[in-house]
Amino acid sequence: MILPGSPRVTKPGYDAPGSQSFTTPGADSFVVPNYSASLVITLWGGGGGGGGVISGAPGTAGAGTASTIVAQSLSAGGGGGGTDGNTLGTQIGPAGSGGTASGGDTNTNGANGGTGNDTNKGGDAPGGGTGGAAPAGNAAGNNGNAQGGGGSGGSFDASGSYGGGGGSGARVVKTYAQGALTPGATLTLFIGSGGTGSAGGGSAGGAGARGQIDISWT
């Protein structure tokens, strides 16, 4: 019997249990260990940026990009960017939508951003980072938090204008039984990036947070 708090025992001929997190956006790789029980992969997409408040025609902040392992058909989509409001008070920017999840045993789409006075926060990533908080007064939006939180929209209370919050990245969890992945095989990973917040002209939007891929094995 293994008592609580006891070290995990490595079965003869297998690698020790372990884990690894990939947090730098872009391409990376992982060599499959000789795991004895199971290997779990969790992916978060990047969060979308928040819309700002501008004096011209409203645009849309940058979207987050997906975190993927193409060979395993795993994709945690990035959140959509929020749309700008304008300083004339004739548009409150719509929020960005959450990213789409696919391929896992558990697929959880990202949360939409918020819109309006004191409610234009970024979307919270499922099981990951919180979205940027809604700003008060005439202020720029706040950045989302890793993993995958959306950036909040900017606010311009003088005219009642607000940028929409960015959507969060999605989350995917996949468990592989012993022998399902070949030890020594290389998995090609892509870690999603957060979307840029709108530069605004009255108030800028916050940036979305990066994605992440976590891998653990026993």
PDB file of C-alpha atoms in Angstrom:
ATOM      1  CA  MET A   1       0.000   0.000   0.000  1.00  0.00           C
ATOM      2  CA  ILE A   2       1.261   3.503  -0.876  1.00  0.00           C
ATOM      3  CA  LEU A   3       0.563   5.983   1.923  1.00  0.00           C
ATOM      4  CA  PRO A   4      -0.485   9.598   1.188  1.00  0.00           C
ATOM      5  CA  GLY A   5       2.577  11.749   0.616  1.00  0.00           C
ATOM      6  CA  SER A   6       4.761   8.781  -0.347  1.00  0.00           C
ATOM      7  CA  PRO A   7       6.972   9.228  -3.435  1.00  0.00           C
ATOM      8  CA  ARG A   8       5.631   7.790  -6.669  1.00  0.00           C
ATOM      9  CA  VAL A   9       7.259   4.477  -7.522  1.00  0.00           C
ATOM     10  CA  THR A  10       8.739   3.948 -10.962  1.00  0.00           C
ATOM     11  CA  LYS A  11       7.920   0.560 -12.449  1.00  0.00           C
ATOM     12  CA  PRO A  12      10.998  -1.311 -13.674  1.00  0.00           C
ATOM     13  CA  GLY A  13      11.704  -0.575 -17.323  1.00  0.00           C
ATOM     14  CA  TYR A  14       9.605   2.610 -17.419  1.00  0.00           C
ATOM     15  CA  ASP A  15      10.453   6.294 -17.058  1.00  0.00           C
ATOM     16  CA  ALA A  16       9.691   8.088 -13.819  1.00  0.00           C
ATOM     17  CA  PRO A  17       6.406  10.027 -13.621  1.00  0.00           C
ATOM     18  CA  GLY A  18       6.758  13.672 -14.578  1.00  0.00           C
ATOM     19  CA  SER A  19       5.278  16.737 -16.213  1.00  0.00           C
ATOM     20  CA  GLN A  20       6.219  19.548 -18.559  1.00  0.00           C
ATOM     21  CA  SER A  21       4.602  22.897 -19.425  1.00  0.00           C
ATOM     22  CA  PHE A  22       5.054  24.731 -22.739  1.00  0.00           C
ATOM     23  CA  THR A  23       4.391  28.442 -22.361  1.00  0.00           C
ATOM     24  CA  THR A  24       6.245  30.206 -25.179  1.00  0.00           C
ATOM     25  CA  PRO A  25       3.986  30.939 -28.169  1.00  0.00           C
ATOM     26  CA  GLY A  26       5.040  29.249 -31.370  1.00  0.00           C
ATOM     27  CA  ALA A  27       6.300  25.828 -32.414  1.00  0.00           C
ATOM     28  CA  ASP A  28       7.853  23.372 -29.954  1.00  0.00           C
ATOM     29  CA  SER A  29       8.247  19.608 -29.562  1.00  0.00           C
ATOM     30  CA  PHE A  30       7.880  16.875 -26.953  1.00  0.00           C
ATOM     31  CA  VAL A  31       9.446  13.418 -26.917  1.00  0.00           C
ATOM     32  CA  VAL A  32       7.039  10.795 -25.566  1.00  0.00           C
ATOM     33  CA  PRO A  33       8.468   9.095 -22.461  1.00  0.00           C
ATOM     34  CA  ASN A  34       8.177   5.382 -21.765  1.00  0.00           C
ATOM     35  CA  TYR A  35       5.226   5.959 -19.419  1.00  0.00           C
ATOM     36  CA  SER A  36       3.787   3.064 -17.440  1.00  0.00           C
ATOM     37  CA  ALA A  37       0.136   4.074 -16.857  1.00  0.00           C
ATOM     38  CA  SER A  38      -1.199   7.167 -18.646  1.00  0.00           C
ATOM     39  CA  LEU A  39      -0.191  10.426 -20.311  1.00  0.00           C
ATOM     40  CA  VAL A  40      -2.424  13.508 -20.139  1.00  0.00           C
ATOM     41  CA  ILE A  41      -2.234  16.499 -22.503  1.00  0.00           C
ATOM     42  CA  THR A  42      -4.020  19.778 -21.696  1.00  0.00           C
ATOM     43  CA  LEU A  43      -4.140  22.656 -24.173  1.00  0.00           C
ATOM     44  CA  TRP A  44      -5.359  26.261 -23.852  1.00  0.00           C
ATOM     45  CA  GLY A  45      -5.676  28.654 -26.786  1.00  0.00           C
ATOM     46  CA  GLY A  46      -4.626  32.288 -26.565  1.00  0.00           C
ATOM     47  CA  GLY A  47      -7.080  34.950 -25.385  1.00  0.00           C
ATOM     48  CA  GLY A  48      -8.442  37.664 -27.651  1.00  0.00           C
ATOM     49  CA  GLY A  49      -7.535  41.317 -27.192  1.00  0.00           C
ATOM     50  CA  GLY A  50      -9.998  43.916 -25.920  1.00  0.00           C
ATOM     51  CA  GLY A  51     -11.503  46.631 -28.090  1.00  0.00           C
ATOM     52  CA  GLY A  52     -10.624  50.255 -27.446  1.00  0.00           C
ATOM     53  CA  VAL A  53     -12.511  53.532 -27.790  1.00  0.00           C
ATOM     54  CA  ILE A  54     -11.678  55.558 -30.885  1.00  0.00           C
ATOM     55  CA  SER A  55     -12.890  58.667 -32.677  1.00  0.00           C
ATOM     56  CA  GLY A  56     -12.948  57.088 -36.151  1.00  0.00           C
ATOM     57  CA  ALA A  57     -14.580  54.007 -37.621  1.00  0.00           C
ATOM     58  CA  PRO A  58     -14.522  51.129 -35.102  1.00  0.00           C
ATOM     59  CA  GLY A  59     -12.220  48.196 -35.749  1.00  0.00           C
ATOM     60  CA  THR A  60     -11.638  44.872 -34.007  1.00  0.00           C
ATOM     61  CA  ALA A  61      -8.787  43.880 -31.689  1.00  0.00           C
ATOM     62  CA  GLY A  62      -6.495  40.953 -32.460  1.00  0.00           C
ATOM     63  CA  ALA A  63      -7.742  37.400 -31.983  1.00  0.00           C
ATOM     64  CA  GLY A  64      -5.810  34.805 -30.000  1.00  0.00           C
ATOM     65  CA  THR A  65      -4.384  31.862 -31.920  1.00  0.00           C
ATOM     66  CA  ALA A  66      -5.013  28.165 -31.325  1.00  0.00           C
ATOM     67  CA  SER A  67      -2.804  25.753 -29.416  1.00  0.00           C
ATOM     68  CA  THR A  68      -2.606  22.532 -31.415  1.00  0.00           C
ATOM     69  CA  ILE A  69      -1.066  19.099 -31.759  1.00  0.00           C
ATOM     70  CA  VAL A  70      -2.008  18.395 -35.350  1.00  0.00           C
ATOM     71  CA  ALA A  71      -0.905  14.749 -35.463  1.00  0.00           C
ATOM     72  CA  GLN A  72      -3.276  13.983 -32.564  1.00  0.00           C
ATOM     73  CA  SER A  73      -6.106  16.191 -33.925  1.00  0.00           C
ATOM     74  CA  LEU A  74      -6.090  18.326 -30.762  1.00  0.00           C
ATOM     75  CA  SER A  75      -7.026  22.002 -31.087  1.00  0.00           C
ATOM     76  CA  ALA A  76      -7.829  24.600 -28.428  1.00  0.00           C
ATOM     77  CA  GLY A  77      -8.954  27.624 -30.409  1.00  0.00           C
ATOM     78  CA  GLY A  78      -8.037  31.210 -29.614  1.00  0.00           C
ATOM     79  CA  GLY A  79     -10.564  33.784 -28.420  1.00  0.00           C
ATOM     80  CA  GLY A  80     -11.940  36.467 -30.705  1.00  0.00           C
ATOM     81  CA  GLY A  81     -10.993  40.112 -30.325  1.00  0.00           C
ATOM     82  CA  GLY A  82     -13.439  42.686 -28.986  1.00  0.00           C
ATOM     83  CA  THR A  83     -14.703  45.494 -31.207  1.00  0.00           C
ATOM     84  CA  ASP A  84     -14.020  49.203 -30.597  1.00  0.00           C
ATOM     85  CA  GLY A  85     -16.520  51.670 -29.244  1.00  0.00           C
ATOM     86  CA  ASN A  86     -16.336  55.301 -30.343  1.00  0.00           C
ATOM     87  CA  THR A  87     -15.835  58.524 -28.452  1.00  0.00           C
ATOM     88  CA  LEU A  88     -19.150  59.935 -29.738  1.00  0.00           C
ATOM     89  CA  GLY A  89     -21.070  57.398 -27.691  1.00  0.00           C
ATOM     90  CA  THR A  90     -22.852  56.020 -30.748  1.00  0.00           C
ATOM     91  CA  GLN A  91     -21.346  52.531 -30.445  1.00  0.00           C
ATOM     92  CA  ILE A  92     -20.570  50.272 -27.510  1.00  0.00           C
ATOM     93  CA  GLY A  93     -18.197  47.674 -28.893  1.00  0.00           C
ATOM     94  CA  PRO A  94     -19.431  44.071 -29.135  1.00  0.00           C
ATOM     95  CA  ALA A  95     -17.432  41.448 -27.240  1.00  0.00           C
ATOM     96  CA  GLY A  96     -15.194  38.791 -28.752  1.00  0.00           C
ATOM     97  CA  SER A  97     -16.363  35.185 -28.707  1.00  0.00           C
ATOM     98  CA  GLY A  98     -14.609  32.326 -26.918  1.00  0.00           C
ATOM     99  CA  GLY A  99     -12.388  29.878 -28.810  1.00  0.00           C
ATOM    100  CA  THR A 100     -13.594  26.458 -29.981  1.00  0.00           C
ATOM    101  CA  ALA A 101     -12.229  23.164 -28.591  1.00  0.00           C
ATOM    102  CA  SER A 102     -11.947  19.864 -30.445  1.00  0.00           C
ATOM    103  CA  GLY A 103     -10.283  16.450 -30.368  1.00  0.00           C
ATOM    104  CA  GLY A 104     -10.041  15.793 -26.644  1.00  0.00           C
ATOM    105  CA  ASP A 105     -11.827  13.590 -24.149  1.00  0.00           C
ATOM    106  CA  THR A 106     -12.984  16.890 -22.635  1.00  0.00           C
ATOM    107  CA  ASN A 107     -13.538  19.872 -24.957  1.00  0.00           C
ATOM    108  CA  THR A 108     -14.509  23.173 -23.336  1.00  0.00           C
ATOM    109  CA  ASN A 109     -15.060  26.228 -25.490  1.00  0.00           C
ATOM    110  CA  GLY A 110     -13.734  29.545 -24.249  1.00  0.00           C
ATOM    111  CA  ALA A 111     -15.882  32.194 -22.560  1.00  0.00           C
ATOM    112  CA  ASN A 112     -17.127  35.241 -24.424  1.00  0.00           C
ATOM    113  CA  GLY A 113     -15.900  38.658 -23.371  1.00  0.00           C
ATOM    114  CA  GLY A 114     -18.190  41.238 -21.783  1.00  0.00           C
ATOM    115  CA  THR A 115     -19.553  44.531 -23.046  1.00  0.00           C
ATOM    116  CA  GLY A 116     -20.893  47.768 -21.571  1.00  0.00           C
ATOM    117  CA  ASN A 117     -20.223  49.965 -18.567  1.00  0.00           C
ATOM    118  CA  ASP A 118     -18.098  48.172 -15.924  1.00  0.00           C
ATOM    119  CA  THR A 119     -18.925  44.816 -17.544  1.00  0.00           C
ATOM    120  CA  ASN A 120     -16.513  44.775 -20.504  1.00  0.00           C
ATOM    121  CA  LYS A 121     -14.073  42.352 -18.875  1.00  0.00           C
ATOM    122  CA  GLY A 122     -12.176  39.712 -20.799  1.00  0.00           C
ATOM    123  CA  GLY A 123     -13.456  36.147 -20.919  1.00  0.00           C
ATOM    124  CA  ASP A 124     -12.166  33.706 -18.280  1.00  0.00           C
ATOM    125  CA  ALA A 125     -10.397  30.675 -19.769  1.00  0.00           C
ATOM    126  CA  PRO A 126     -11.917  27.353 -18.630  1.00  0.00           C
ATOM    127  CA  GLY A 127      -9.622  25.879 -15.993  1.00  0.00           C
ATOM    128  CA  GLY A 128      -7.054  28.559 -16.859  1.00  0.00           C
ATOM    129  CA  GLY A 129      -6.393  32.281 -16.542  1.00  0.00           C
ATOM    130  CA  THR A 130      -8.951  34.958 -15.697  1.00  0.00           C
ATOM    131  CA  GLY A 131      -9.857  37.683 -18.148  1.00  0.00           C
ATOM    132  CA  GLY A 132      -8.694  41.247 -17.675  1.00  0.00           C
ATOM    133  CA  ALA A 133     -10.880  43.193 -15.240  1.00  0.00           C
ATOM    134  CA  ALA A 134     -13.240  45.858 -16.586  1.00  0.00           C
ATOM    135  CA  PRO A 135     -11.677  49.323 -16.142  1.00  0.00           C
ATOM    136  CA  ALA A 136     -13.385  52.183 -14.322  1.00  0.00           C
ATOM    137  CA  GLY A 137     -13.664  55.755 -15.588  1.00  0.00           C
ATOM    138  CA  ASN A 138     -11.660  56.856 -18.617  1.00  0.00           C
ATOM    139  CA  ALA A 139      -9.095  54.089 -18.700  1.00  0.00           C
ATOM    140  CA  ALA A 140      -7.367  51.533 -20.858  1.00  0.00           C
ATOM    141  CA  GLY A 141      -8.398  47.899 -20.677  1.00  0.00           C
ATOM    142  CA  ASN A 142      -6.538  45.341 -18.593  1.00  0.00           C
ATOM    143  CA  ASN A 143      -4.540  42.429 -19.966  1.00  0.00           C
ATOM    144  CA  GLY A 144      -5.812  38.877 -19.660  1.00  0.00           C
ATOM    145  CA  ASN A 145      -4.042  36.358 -17.457  1.00  0.00           C
ATOM    146  CA  ALA A 146      -2.337  33.128 -18.537  1.00  0.00           C
ATOM    147  CA  GLN A 147      -3.461  30.692 -19.555  1.00  0.00           C
ATOM    148  CA  GLY A 148      -5.772  32.081 -22.236  1.00  0.00           C
ATOM    149  CA  GLY A 149      -7.654  34.919 -20.515  1.00  0.00           C
ATOM    150  CA  GLY A 150      -9.130  37.619 -22.765  1.00  0.00           C
ATOM    151  CA  GLY A 151      -8.151  41.275 -22.489  1.00  0.00           C
ATOM    152  CA  SER A 152     -10.787  43.731 -21.294  1.00  0.00           C
ATOM    153  CA  GLY A 153     -12.089  46.606 -23.376  1.00  0.00           C
ATOM    154  CA  GLY A 154     -11.171  50.234 -22.784  1.00  0.00           C
ATOM    155  CA  SER A 155     -13.673  52.699 -21.292  1.00  0.00           C
ATOM    156  CA  PHE A 156     -14.421  56.344 -22.053  1.00  0.00           C
ATOM    157  CA  ASP A 157     -17.020  57.442 -19.527  1.00  0.00           C
ATOM    158  CA  ALA A 158     -17.102  61.000 -20.861  1.00  0.00           C
ATOM    159  CA  SER A 159     -19.247  59.737 -23.749  1.00  0.00           C
ATOM    160  CA  GLY A 160     -20.484  56.430 -22.345  1.00  0.00           C
ATOM    161  CA  SER A 161     -18.368  54.448 -24.802  1.00  0.00           C
ATOM    162  CA  TYR A 162     -16.703  51.098 -24.148  1.00  0.00           C
ATOM    163  CA  GLY A 163     -14.708  48.584 -26.134  1.00  0.00           C
ATOM    164  CA  GLY A 164     -15.820  44.967 -26.045  1.00  0.00           C
ATOM    165  CA  GLY A 165     -13.837  42.461 -23.981  1.00  0.00           C
ATOM    166  CA  GLY A 166     -11.854  39.728 -25.765  1.00  0.00           C
ATOM    167  CA  GLY A 167     -12.994  36.105 -25.651  1.00  0.00           C
ATOM    168  CA  SER A 168     -10.908  33.507 -23.854  1.00  0.00           C
ATOM    169  CA  GLY A 169      -9.049  30.589 -25.358  1.00  0.00           C
ATOM    170  CA  ALA A 170     -10.627  27.133 -25.320  1.00  0.00           C
ATOM    171  CA  ARG A 171      -9.405  24.143 -23.265  1.00  0.00           C
ATOM    172  CA  VAL A 172      -8.834  20.561 -24.434  1.00  0.00           C
ATOM    173  CA  VAL A 173      -7.882  17.561 -22.260  1.00  0.00           C
ATOM    174  CA  LYS A 174      -6.829  14.211 -23.730  1.00  0.00           C
ATOM    175  CA  THR A 175      -5.692  11.099 -21.804  1.00  0.00           C
ATOM    176  CA  TYR A 176      -3.669   8.342 -23.468  1.00  0.00           C
ATOM    177  CA  ALA A 177      -3.453   4.866 -21.940  1.00  0.00           C
ATOM    178  CA  GLN A 178      -0.130   3.065 -21.681  1.00  0.00           C
ATOM    179  CA  GLY A 179       0.972   1.998 -25.173  1.00  0.00           C
ATOM    180  CA  ALA A 180      -1.328   4.422 -27.032  1.00  0.00           C
ATOM    181  CA  LEU A 181       1.642   6.686 -27.831  1.00  0.00           C
ATOM    182  CA  THR A 182       4.982   5.285 -28.957  1.00  0.00           C
ATOM    183  CA  PRO A 183       7.862   5.977 -26.536  1.00  0.00           C
ATOM    184  CA  GLY A 184      10.544   8.080 -28.214  1.00  0.00           C
ATOM    185  CA  ALA A 185       8.124   9.529 -30.783  1.00  0.00           C
ATOM    186  CA  THR A 186       8.213  13.304 -31.180  1.00  0.00           C
ATOM    187  CA  LEU A 187       5.000  15.301 -30.932  1.00  0.00           C
ATOM    188  CA  THR A 188       5.018  18.636 -32.730  1.00  0.00           C
ATOM    189  CA  LEU A 189       3.301  21.285 -30.621  1.00  0.00           C
ATOM    190  CA  PHE A 190       2.065  24.769 -31.393  1.00  0.00           C
ATOM    191  CA  ILE A 191       1.376  27.116 -28.472  1.00  0.00           C
ATOM    192  CA  GLY A 192      -1.123  29.870 -29.216  1.00  0.00           C
ATOM    193  CA  SER A 193      -0.437  33.559 -28.687  1.00  0.00           C
ATOM    194  CA  GLY A 194      -2.689  36.213 -27.176  1.00  0.00           C
ATOM    195  CA  GLY A 195      -4.335  38.807 -29.383  1.00  0.00           C
ATOM    196  CA  THR A 196      -3.223  42.425 -29.283  1.00  0.00           C
ATOM    197  CA  GLY A 197      -5.555  44.965 -27.714  1.00  0.00           C
ATOM    198  CA  SER A 198      -6.880  47.797 -29.864  1.00  0.00           C
ATOM    199  CA  ALA A 199      -4.645  50.867 -29.792  1.00  0.00           C
ATOM    200  CA  GLY A 200      -7.734  53.043 -29.392  1.00  0.00           C
ATOM    201  CA  GLY A 201      -7.727  56.813 -29.681  1.00  0.00           C
ATOM    202  CA  GLY A 202      -9.540  57.560 -26.463  1.00  0.00           C
ATOM    203  CA  SER A 203      -8.771  54.385 -24.481  1.00  0.00           C
ATOM    204  CA  ALA A 204      -6.859  51.275 -25.553  1.00  0.00           C
ATOM    205  CA  GLY A 205      -7.963  47.682 -25.070  1.00  0.00           C
ATOM    206  CA  GLY A 206      -6.035  45.130 -23.016  1.00  0.00           C
ATOM    207  CA  ALA A 207      -4.047  42.291 -24.602  1.00  0.00           C
ATOM    208  CA  GLY A 208      -5.147  38.667 -24.486  1.00  0.00           C
ATOM    209  CA  ALA A 209      -2.978  36.168 -22.612  1.00  0.00           C
ATOM    210  CA  ARG A 210      -0.847  33.480 -24.234  1.00  0.00           C
ATOM    211  CA  GLY A 211      -1.971  29.882 -24.545  1.00  0.00           C
ATOM    212  CA  GLN A 212      -0.272  26.864 -22.988  1.00  0.00           C
ATOM    213  CA  ILE A 213       0.215  23.110 -23.349  1.00  0.00           C
ATOM    214  CA  ASP A 214       0.739  20.938 -20.243  1.00  0.00           C
ATOM    215  CA  ILE A 215       1.786  17.272 -20.448  1.00  0.00           C
ATOM    216  CA  SER A 216       1.978  14.902 -17.471  1.00  0.00           C
ATOM    217  CA  TRP A 217       2.580  11.166 -17.242  1.00  0.00           C
ATOM    218  CA  THR A 218       2.563   8.356 -14.716  1.00  0.00           C
TER     219      THR A 218
END
